[in-house]
XYZ file of C-alpha atoms in Angstrom:
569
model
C 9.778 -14.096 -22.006
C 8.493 -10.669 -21.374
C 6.572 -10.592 -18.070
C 4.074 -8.395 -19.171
C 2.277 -10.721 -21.673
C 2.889 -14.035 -19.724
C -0.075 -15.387 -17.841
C 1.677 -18.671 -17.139
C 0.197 -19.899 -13.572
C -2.142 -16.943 -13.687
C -3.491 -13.448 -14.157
C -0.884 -11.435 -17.119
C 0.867 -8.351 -15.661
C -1.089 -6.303 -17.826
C -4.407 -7.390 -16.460
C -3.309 -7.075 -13.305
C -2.938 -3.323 -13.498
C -5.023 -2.798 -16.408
C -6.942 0.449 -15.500
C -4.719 1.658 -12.629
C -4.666 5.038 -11.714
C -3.922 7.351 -9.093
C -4.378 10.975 -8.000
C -2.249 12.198 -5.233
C -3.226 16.085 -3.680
C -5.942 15.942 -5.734
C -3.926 16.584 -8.537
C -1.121 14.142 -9.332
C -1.623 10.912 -11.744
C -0.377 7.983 -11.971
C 0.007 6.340 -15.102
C 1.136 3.259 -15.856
C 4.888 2.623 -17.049
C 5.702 -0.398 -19.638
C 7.393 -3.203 -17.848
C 9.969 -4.525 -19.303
C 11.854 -8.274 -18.585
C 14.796 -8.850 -17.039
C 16.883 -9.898 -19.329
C 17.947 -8.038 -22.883
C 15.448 -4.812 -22.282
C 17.387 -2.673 -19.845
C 20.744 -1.982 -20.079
C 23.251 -2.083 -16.761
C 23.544 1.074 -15.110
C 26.918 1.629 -16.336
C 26.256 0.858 -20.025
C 26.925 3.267 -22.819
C 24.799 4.270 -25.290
C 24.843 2.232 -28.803
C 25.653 5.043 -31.083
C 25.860 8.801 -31.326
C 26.306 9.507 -27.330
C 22.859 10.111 -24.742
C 20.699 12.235 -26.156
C 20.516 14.754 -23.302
C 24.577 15.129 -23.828
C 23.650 16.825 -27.024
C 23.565 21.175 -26.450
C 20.978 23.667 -27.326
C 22.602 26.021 -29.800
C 21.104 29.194 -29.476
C 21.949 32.074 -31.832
C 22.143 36.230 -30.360
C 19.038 36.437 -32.749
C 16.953 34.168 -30.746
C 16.952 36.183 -27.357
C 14.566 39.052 -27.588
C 14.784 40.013 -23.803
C 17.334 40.770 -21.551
C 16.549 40.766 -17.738
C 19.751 41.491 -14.543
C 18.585 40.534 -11.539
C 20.551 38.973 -8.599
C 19.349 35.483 -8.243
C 17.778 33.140 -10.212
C 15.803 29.991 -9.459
C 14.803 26.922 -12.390
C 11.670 25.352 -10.862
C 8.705 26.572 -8.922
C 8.665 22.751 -6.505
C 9.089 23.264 -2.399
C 12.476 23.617 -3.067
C 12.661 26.350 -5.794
C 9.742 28.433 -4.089
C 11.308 28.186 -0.603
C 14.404 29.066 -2.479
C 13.490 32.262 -4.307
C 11.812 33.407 -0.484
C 14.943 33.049 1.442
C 17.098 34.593 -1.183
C 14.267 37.441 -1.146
C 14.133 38.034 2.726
C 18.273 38.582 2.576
C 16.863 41.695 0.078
C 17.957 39.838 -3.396
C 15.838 40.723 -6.386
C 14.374 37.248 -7.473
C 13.462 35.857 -10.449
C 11.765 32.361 -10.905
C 10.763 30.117 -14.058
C 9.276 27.090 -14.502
C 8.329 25.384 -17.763
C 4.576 24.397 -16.339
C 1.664 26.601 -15.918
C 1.428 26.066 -12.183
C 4.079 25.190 -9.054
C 4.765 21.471 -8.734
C 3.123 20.037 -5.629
C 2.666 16.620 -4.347
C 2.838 14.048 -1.093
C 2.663 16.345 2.025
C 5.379 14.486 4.242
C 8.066 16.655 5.275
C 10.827 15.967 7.524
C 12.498 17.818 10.251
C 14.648 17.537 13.203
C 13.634 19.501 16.796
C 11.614 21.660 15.482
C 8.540 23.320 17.710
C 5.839 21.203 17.117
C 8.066 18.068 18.559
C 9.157 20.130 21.107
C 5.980 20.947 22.036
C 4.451 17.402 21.975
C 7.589 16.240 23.820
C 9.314 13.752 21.035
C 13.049 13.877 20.995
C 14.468 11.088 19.016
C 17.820 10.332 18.876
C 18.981 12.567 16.604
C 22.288 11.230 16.341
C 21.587 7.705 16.411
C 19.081 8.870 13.096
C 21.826 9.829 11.147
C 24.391 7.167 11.831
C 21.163 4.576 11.416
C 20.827 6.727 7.642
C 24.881 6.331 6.674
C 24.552 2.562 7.552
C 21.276 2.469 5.166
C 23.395 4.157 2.260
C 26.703 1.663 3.196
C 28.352 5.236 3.658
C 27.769 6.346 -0.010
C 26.836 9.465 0.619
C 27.808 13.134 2.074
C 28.086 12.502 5.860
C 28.458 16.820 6.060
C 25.559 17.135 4.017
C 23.200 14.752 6.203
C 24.520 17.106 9.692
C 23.856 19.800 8.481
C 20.667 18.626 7.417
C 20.347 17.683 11.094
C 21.667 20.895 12.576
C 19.042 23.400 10.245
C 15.986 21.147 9.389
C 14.045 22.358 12.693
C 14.365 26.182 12.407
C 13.607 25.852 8.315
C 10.177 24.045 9.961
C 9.990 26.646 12.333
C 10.137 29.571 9.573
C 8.000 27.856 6.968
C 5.430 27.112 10.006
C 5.042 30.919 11.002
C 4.445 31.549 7.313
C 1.854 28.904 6.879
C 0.240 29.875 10.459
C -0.441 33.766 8.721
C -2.191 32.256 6.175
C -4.473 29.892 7.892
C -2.819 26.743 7.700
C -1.563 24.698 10.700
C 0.337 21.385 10.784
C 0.921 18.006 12.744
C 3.004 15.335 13.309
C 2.814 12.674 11.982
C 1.628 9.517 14.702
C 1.286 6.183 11.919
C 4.917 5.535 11.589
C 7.036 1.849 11.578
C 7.392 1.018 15.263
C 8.639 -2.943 15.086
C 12.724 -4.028 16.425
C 14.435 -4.465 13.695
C 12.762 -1.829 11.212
C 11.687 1.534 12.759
C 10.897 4.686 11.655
C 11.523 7.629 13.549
C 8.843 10.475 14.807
C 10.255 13.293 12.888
C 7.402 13.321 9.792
C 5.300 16.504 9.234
C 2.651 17.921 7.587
C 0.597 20.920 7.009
C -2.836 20.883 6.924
C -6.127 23.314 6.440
C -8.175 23.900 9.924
C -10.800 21.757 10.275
C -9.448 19.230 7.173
C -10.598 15.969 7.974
C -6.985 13.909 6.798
C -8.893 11.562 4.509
C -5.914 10.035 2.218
C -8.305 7.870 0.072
C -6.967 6.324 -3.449
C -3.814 8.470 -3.347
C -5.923 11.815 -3.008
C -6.603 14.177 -0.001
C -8.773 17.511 0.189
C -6.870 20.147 2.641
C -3.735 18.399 3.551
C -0.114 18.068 2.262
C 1.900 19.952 -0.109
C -0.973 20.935 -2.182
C -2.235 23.214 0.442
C 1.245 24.412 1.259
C 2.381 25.500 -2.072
C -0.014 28.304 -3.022
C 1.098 29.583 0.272
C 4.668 29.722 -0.306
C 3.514 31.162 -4.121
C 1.820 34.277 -2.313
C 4.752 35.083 0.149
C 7.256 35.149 -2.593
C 5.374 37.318 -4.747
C 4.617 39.665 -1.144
C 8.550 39.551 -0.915
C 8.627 40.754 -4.436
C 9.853 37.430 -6.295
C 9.047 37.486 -10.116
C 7.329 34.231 -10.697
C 7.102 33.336 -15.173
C 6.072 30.201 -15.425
C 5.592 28.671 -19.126
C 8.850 29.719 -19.258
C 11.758 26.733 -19.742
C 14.875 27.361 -18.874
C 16.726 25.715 -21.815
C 20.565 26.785 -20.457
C 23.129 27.959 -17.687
C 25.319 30.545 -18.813
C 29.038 30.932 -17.488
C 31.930 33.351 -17.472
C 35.469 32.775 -18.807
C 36.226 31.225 -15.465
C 33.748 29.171 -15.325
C 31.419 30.907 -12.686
C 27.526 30.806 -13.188
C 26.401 34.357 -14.737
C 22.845 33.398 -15.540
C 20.511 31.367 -17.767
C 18.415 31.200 -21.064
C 14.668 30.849 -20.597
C 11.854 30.450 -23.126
C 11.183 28.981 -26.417
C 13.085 28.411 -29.312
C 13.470 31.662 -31.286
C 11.698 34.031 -28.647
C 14.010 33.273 -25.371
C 14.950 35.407 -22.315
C 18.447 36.243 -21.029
C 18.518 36.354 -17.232
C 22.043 37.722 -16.142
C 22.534 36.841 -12.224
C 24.880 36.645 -9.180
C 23.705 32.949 -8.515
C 21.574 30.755 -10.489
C 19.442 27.987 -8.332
C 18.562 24.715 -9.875
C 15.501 23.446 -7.958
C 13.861 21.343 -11.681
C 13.900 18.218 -9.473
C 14.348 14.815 -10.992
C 14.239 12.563 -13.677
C 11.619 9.796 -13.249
C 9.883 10.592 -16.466
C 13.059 10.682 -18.539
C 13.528 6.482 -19.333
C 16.122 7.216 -21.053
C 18.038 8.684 -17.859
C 16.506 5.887 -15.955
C 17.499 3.309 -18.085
C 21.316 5.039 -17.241
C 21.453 5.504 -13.602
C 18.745 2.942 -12.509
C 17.661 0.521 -14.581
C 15.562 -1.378 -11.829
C 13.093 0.968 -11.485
C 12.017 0.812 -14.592
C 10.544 -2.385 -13.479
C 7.637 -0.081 -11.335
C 4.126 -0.699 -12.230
C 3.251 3.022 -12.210
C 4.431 6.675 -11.865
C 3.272 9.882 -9.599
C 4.196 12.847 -10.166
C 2.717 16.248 -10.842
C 2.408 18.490 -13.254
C 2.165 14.848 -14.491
C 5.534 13.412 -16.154
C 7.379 17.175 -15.731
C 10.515 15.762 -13.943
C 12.351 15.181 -16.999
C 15.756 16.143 -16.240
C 16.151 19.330 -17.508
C 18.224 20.782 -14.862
C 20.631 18.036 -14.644
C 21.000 18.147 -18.235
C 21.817 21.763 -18.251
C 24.097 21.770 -15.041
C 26.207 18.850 -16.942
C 26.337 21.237 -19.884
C 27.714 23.374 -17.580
C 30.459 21.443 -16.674
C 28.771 19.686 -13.954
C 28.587 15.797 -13.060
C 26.333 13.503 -11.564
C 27.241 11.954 -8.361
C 29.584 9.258 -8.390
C 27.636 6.369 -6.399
C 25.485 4.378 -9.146
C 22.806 2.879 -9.492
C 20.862 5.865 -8.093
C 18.560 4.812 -5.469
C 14.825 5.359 -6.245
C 11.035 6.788 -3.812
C 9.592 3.314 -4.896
C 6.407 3.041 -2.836
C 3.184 1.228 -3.147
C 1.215 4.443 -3.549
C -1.125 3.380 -6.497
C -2.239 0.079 -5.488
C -3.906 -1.258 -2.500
C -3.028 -1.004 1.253
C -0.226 -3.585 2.029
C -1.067 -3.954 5.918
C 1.313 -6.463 7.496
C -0.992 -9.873 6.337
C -0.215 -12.826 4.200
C 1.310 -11.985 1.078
C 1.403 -14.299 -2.073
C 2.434 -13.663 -5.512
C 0.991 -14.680 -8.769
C 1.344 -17.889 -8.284
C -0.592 -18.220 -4.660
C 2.449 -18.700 -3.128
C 3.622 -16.867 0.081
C 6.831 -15.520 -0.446
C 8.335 -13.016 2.049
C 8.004 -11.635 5.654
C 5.313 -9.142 5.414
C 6.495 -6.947 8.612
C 8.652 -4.564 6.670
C 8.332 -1.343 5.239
C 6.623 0.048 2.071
C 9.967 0.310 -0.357
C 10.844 -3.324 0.410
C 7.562 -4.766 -0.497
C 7.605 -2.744 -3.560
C 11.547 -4.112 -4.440
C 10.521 -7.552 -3.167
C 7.401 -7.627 -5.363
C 8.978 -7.004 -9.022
C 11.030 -9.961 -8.192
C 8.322 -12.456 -8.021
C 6.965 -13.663 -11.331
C 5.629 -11.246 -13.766
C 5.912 -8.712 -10.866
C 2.477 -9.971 -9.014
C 1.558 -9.446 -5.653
C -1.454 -9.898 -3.355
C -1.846 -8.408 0.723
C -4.565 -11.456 1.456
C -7.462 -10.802 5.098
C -10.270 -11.863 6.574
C -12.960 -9.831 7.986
C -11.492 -8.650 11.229
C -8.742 -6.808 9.295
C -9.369 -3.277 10.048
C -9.941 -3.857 13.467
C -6.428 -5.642 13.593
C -4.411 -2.990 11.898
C -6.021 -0.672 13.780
C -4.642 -3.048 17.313
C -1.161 -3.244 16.167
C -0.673 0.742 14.751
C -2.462 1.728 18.154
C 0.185 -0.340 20.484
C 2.964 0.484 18.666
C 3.395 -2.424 17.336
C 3.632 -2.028 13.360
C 2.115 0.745 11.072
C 3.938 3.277 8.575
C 3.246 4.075 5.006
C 0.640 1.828 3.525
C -0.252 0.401 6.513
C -0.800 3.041 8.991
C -2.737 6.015 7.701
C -0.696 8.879 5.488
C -2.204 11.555 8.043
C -2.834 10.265 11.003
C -2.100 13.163 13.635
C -0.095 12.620 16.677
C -2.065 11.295 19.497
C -5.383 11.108 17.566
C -5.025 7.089 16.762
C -5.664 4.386 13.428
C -9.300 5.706 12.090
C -11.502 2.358 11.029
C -14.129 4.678 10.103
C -11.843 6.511 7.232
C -9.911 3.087 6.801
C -13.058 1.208 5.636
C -14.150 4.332 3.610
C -10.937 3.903 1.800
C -11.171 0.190 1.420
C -14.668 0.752 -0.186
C -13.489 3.090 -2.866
C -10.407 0.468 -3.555
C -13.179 -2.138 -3.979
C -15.051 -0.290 -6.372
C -12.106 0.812 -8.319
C -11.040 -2.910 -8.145
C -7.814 -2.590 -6.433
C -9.154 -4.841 -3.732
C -11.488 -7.697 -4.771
C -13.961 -9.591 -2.038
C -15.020 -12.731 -1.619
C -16.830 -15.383 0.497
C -14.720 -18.607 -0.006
C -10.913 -18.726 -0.802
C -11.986 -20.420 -4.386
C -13.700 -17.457 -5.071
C -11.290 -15.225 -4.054
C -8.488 -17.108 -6.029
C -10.667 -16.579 -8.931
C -10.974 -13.196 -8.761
C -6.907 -12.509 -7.961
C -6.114 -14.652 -11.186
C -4.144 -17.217 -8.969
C -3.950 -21.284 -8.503
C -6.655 -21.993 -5.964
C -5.106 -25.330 -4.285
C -1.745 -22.769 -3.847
C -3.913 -20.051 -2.085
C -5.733 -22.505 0.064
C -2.505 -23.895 0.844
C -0.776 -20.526 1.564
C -3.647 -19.710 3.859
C -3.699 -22.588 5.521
C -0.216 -22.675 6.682
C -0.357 -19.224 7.611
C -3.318 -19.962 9.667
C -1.068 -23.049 11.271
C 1.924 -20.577 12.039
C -0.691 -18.342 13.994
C -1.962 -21.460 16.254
C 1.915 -21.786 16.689
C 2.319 -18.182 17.004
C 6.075 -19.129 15.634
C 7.300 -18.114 11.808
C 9.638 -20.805 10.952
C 8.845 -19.869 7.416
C 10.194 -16.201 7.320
C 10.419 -15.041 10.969
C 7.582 -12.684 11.120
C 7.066 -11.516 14.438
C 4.187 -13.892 16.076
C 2.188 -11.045 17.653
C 1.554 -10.177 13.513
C 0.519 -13.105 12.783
C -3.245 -12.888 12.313
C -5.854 -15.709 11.412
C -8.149 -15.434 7.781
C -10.688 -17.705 8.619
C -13.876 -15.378 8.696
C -15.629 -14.664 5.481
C -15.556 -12.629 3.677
C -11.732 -13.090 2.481
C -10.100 -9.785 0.777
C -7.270 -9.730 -1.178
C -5.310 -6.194 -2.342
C -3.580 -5.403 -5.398
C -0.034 -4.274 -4.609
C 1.753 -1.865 -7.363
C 5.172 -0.523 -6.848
C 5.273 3.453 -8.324
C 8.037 5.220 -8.984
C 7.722 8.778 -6.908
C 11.235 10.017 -7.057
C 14.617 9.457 -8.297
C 16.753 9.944 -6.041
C 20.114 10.204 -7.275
C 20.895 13.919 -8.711
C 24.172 16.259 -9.661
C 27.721 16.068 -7.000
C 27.450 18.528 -4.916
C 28.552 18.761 -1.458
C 27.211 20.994 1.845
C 27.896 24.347 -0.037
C 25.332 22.969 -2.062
C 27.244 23.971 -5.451
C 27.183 21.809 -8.325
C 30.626 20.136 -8.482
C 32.599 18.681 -11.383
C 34.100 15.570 -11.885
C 37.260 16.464 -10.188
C 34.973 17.583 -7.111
C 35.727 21.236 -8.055
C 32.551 23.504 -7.312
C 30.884 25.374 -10.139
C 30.531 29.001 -8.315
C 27.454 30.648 -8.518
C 25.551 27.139 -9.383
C 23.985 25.950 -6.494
C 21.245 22.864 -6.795
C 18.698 21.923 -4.172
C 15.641 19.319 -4.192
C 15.668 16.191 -5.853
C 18.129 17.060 -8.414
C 20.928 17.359 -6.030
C 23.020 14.575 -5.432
C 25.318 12.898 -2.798
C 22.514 12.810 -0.166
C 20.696 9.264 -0.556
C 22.540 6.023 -1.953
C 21.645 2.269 -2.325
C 17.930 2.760 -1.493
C 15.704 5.397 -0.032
C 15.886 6.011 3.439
C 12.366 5.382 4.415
C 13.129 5.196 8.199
C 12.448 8.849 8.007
C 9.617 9.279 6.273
C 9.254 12.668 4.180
C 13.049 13.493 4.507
C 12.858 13.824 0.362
C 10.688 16.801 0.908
C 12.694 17.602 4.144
C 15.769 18.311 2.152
C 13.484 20.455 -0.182
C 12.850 23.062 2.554
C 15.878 23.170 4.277
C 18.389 23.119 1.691
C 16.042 25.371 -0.694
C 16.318 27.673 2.220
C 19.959 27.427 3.157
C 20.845 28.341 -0.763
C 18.426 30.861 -1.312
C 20.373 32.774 2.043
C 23.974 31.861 0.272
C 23.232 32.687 -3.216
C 21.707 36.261 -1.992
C 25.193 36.669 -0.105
C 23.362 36.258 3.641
C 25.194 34.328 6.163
C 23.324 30.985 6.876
C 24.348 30.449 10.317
C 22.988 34.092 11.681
C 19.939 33.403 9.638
C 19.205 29.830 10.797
C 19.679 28.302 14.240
C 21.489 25.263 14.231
C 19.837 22.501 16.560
C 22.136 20.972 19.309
C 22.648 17.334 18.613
């Protein structure tokens, strides 16, 4: 039966989210994907296509007729994102002439976490995590799937790519922070290397997946006015449709435009920065299926990340990386605040230990029937979030606060401004008896009662026998009035992309590099595998900067290693 249309023991999945959306920046949306059941919808990762091959392994023919405009330049970057922007800047500075083109009207912005190792802000706050023991925590997280030389050297140069986009964002008026709310419990942590970038005076407010003067939204325009200073030719509208080669297989360029009025750009190097392919089902339904599962998508320019340079690169010659399924950014961004309280599903029931972080509760969540969950409180809740973030005992995504600043503490005053907008926009309902409240959710009322009751039992026992939670989270809802939160898993990011290695050229299948054909962001490959690393929050938009960086210095013929310091691990 599908899940979507089943309201067996309670509320349908479709009510459940009916109405859900998100902005994120200010700018993003959400919107809501269809679910589809587990069994006969989606096809296995591996599967092949019925008839007639995947679409996207179909080429563009283009005549000689069709290109009216021929432009040489030296490098040439597919997608105006962190990556492709930080990208065309590097490959500028080393003197390159630049051109850029993206199919939207504006750059591609969202989220603001970015991460870095030893760079000057944690220096100057005094945080110096294990760097080391980061990266062999992140191979055991992938089960050694990925690029071990790619995640050093991501180690090594992810400080001084902070430092250099930080002296460019402090001439223009923006400053940045690091980020204070993140995972501190023993057997999940996440590690102090998160930043962000923020207007002066900004006041952080992440309320309903927006902010005003913080994240990536600020940062972009930024990086869109230094590459233009450096002389970067920015055409956006402009979709790059194919990658050109030589004879011998080398990159020479690309076609850009519409169909019967397209550009040729000849280059040295062509830079595929497009990102990745969340919007694309059918490329989902191909590398991972699960995720299809998601109650909603962010992204923005809204449902952009397509493909398109993945496509091409394969066209190419290229290949996708050979772990599958790809892993997926599967957070619970659109929905409610998880916190670390009772959890039940759609039947009342509880049905996992809450003290983990924001990815599992997603995963967990589409397992339980038709994909329902609830984060269930009493009235004391802010003040005990606000006790465990403070001593360290819990917090990260969803449950601390997306910009909290180091040192500055959990904000109630913000965090019940926020709850009050997710009440009116009914992601949170409120209640003043647990009958009530199970009315509201759409859930069996004895089950609810009996949920809370035997949570409220393990508490007075401070012991989980249940699931193991750790006893000092174990928190009492016995004060009226009761809350309960809407939790919906959204897709932010694929994160599986084309084989590549740490020259960060495409490869092929036999692991040969395509020269001249470098790929950076989230359409580059062999970097994440079985599920995304969240124990470093923002290292998706880490790799953006540092490895848009290190390929815009190769691909303008600069010498990486003069140009950025490595960091002594």
């Amino acid at each position: 039966m599908n899940r979507e249309n089943n309201t067996e023991n309670g509320i349908s999945r479709r009510d459940f989210f009916k109405g859900s959306t998100a902005t994120l920046a200010g700018l993003a949306v959400a919107s809501a994907m269809p679910v589809k059941s587990v069994a006969g919808d989606i096809p296995a990762a591996y599967a092949e296509p019925k008839c007639g091959g995947w679409s996207w392994e179909k080429k563009v023919k283009i005549t000689a007729g069709e290109i009216k405009k021929e432009i040489k330049t030296d490098v040439v970057v597919i997608g105006a994102g962190l990556s492709g922007i930080v990208a065309a800047i590097s490959a500028a500075e080393q003197g390159a002439k630049v051109h850029l083109v993206d199919k939207n009207h504006i750059w591609a912005a969202r989220g603001g976490h970015i991460a870095a190792f030893g760079s000057k802000i944690q220096k100057q706050i005094g945080v110096s995590p294990d760097y080391r023991q980061i990266i062999r925590a992140w191979v055991a997280w992938a089960q050694g799937r990925v690029d071990e030389k790619l995640l050093w050297d991501f180690a090594h140069k992810s400080g001084a790519c902070m430092d250099w986009m930080m002296d460019i964002c402090q001439k223009n008026g923006l400053t940045a922070a690091l980020w204070e709310g993140y995972y501190k419990g023993p057997d999940y942590t996440e590690y102090p290397v998160t930043h962000f970038v923020h207007e002066r005076g900004a006041d952080l407010t992440y309320a309903n997946g927006s902010a005003k003067g913080v994240g990536n939204i600020v940062l972009l325009p930024v990086l869109e006015k230094t590459a233009k200073e450096l002389g970067v030719t920015i055409s956006y509208k402009t979709p790059a449709v194919q990658v050109l080669t030589g004879d011998n297989g080398r990159a020479t360029g690309i076609i850009a435009g519409k169909a019967g009025n397209y550009t040729k750009y000849t280059a040295n190097a062509v830079i595929i920065a497009t990102g990745d392919y969340a919007s694309n089902k059918e490329m989902v339904k191909r590398y991972s299926p699960f995720s299809l599962h998601a109650d909603a998508q962010i992204y923005f320019p809204n449902k952009c990340n397509t493909g398109d340079g993945l496509i091409m690169a394969m066209h190419a010659g290229g290949a996708m990386q050979k772990h599958e399924p790809h892993a997926a950014v599967i957070h619970l961004e659109a929905g409610a605040a998880s916190y670390g309280f009772l959890h039940v599903n759609a039947n009342g029931e509880r049905f996992k230990n809450e003290d983990v972080n924001t990815q599992s509760k997603s995963c967990t969540k589409e397992l339980q029937p038709h994909g329902i969950a609830w984060s269930v409180y009493d009235r004391d809740w802010a003040e005990q979030v606000k006790e465990q973030v403070d001593n360290n005992i819990a917090g990260g995504l969803f449950f601390g606060q997306t910009f909290q600043p180091w040192g500055k503490g959990f904000d109630i005053r913000m965090e019940k401004a926020i709850q009050e907008g997710h009440i009116k926009d009914g992601k949170v309902v409120v209640a003043n008896s647990l009958e009530e409240l199970a009315r509201k959710m759409g859930v069996p009322a004895g089950n609810l009662k009996k949920a809370v009751k035997r949570y409220n039992d393990l508490y007075e026992m401070q012991d989980d026998p249940d699931y193991g939670k750790r006893a000092k989270l174990l928190t009492p809802i016995v004060k009226p009035p009761f809350y309960a939160g809407k939790l919906q898993s959204t897709v932010l990011t694929m994160c599986g992309g084309l084989h590549t290695d740490s020259r960060l050229l495409v490869l092929d299948k036999d692991d040969n590099p395509i020269e001249g054909l470098y790929v950076v962001g989230a359409a580059q490959g062999d970097f994440f595998a079985n599920d995304y690393p969240t124990i470093c929050p923002g290292i998706g938009h880490g790799r953006c900067l540092t490895f848009g960086r290190l390929a815009g210095i190769k691909a303008a013929g600069g010498d990486i290693d003069k140009a950025v310091p490595s960091l002594k691990i």
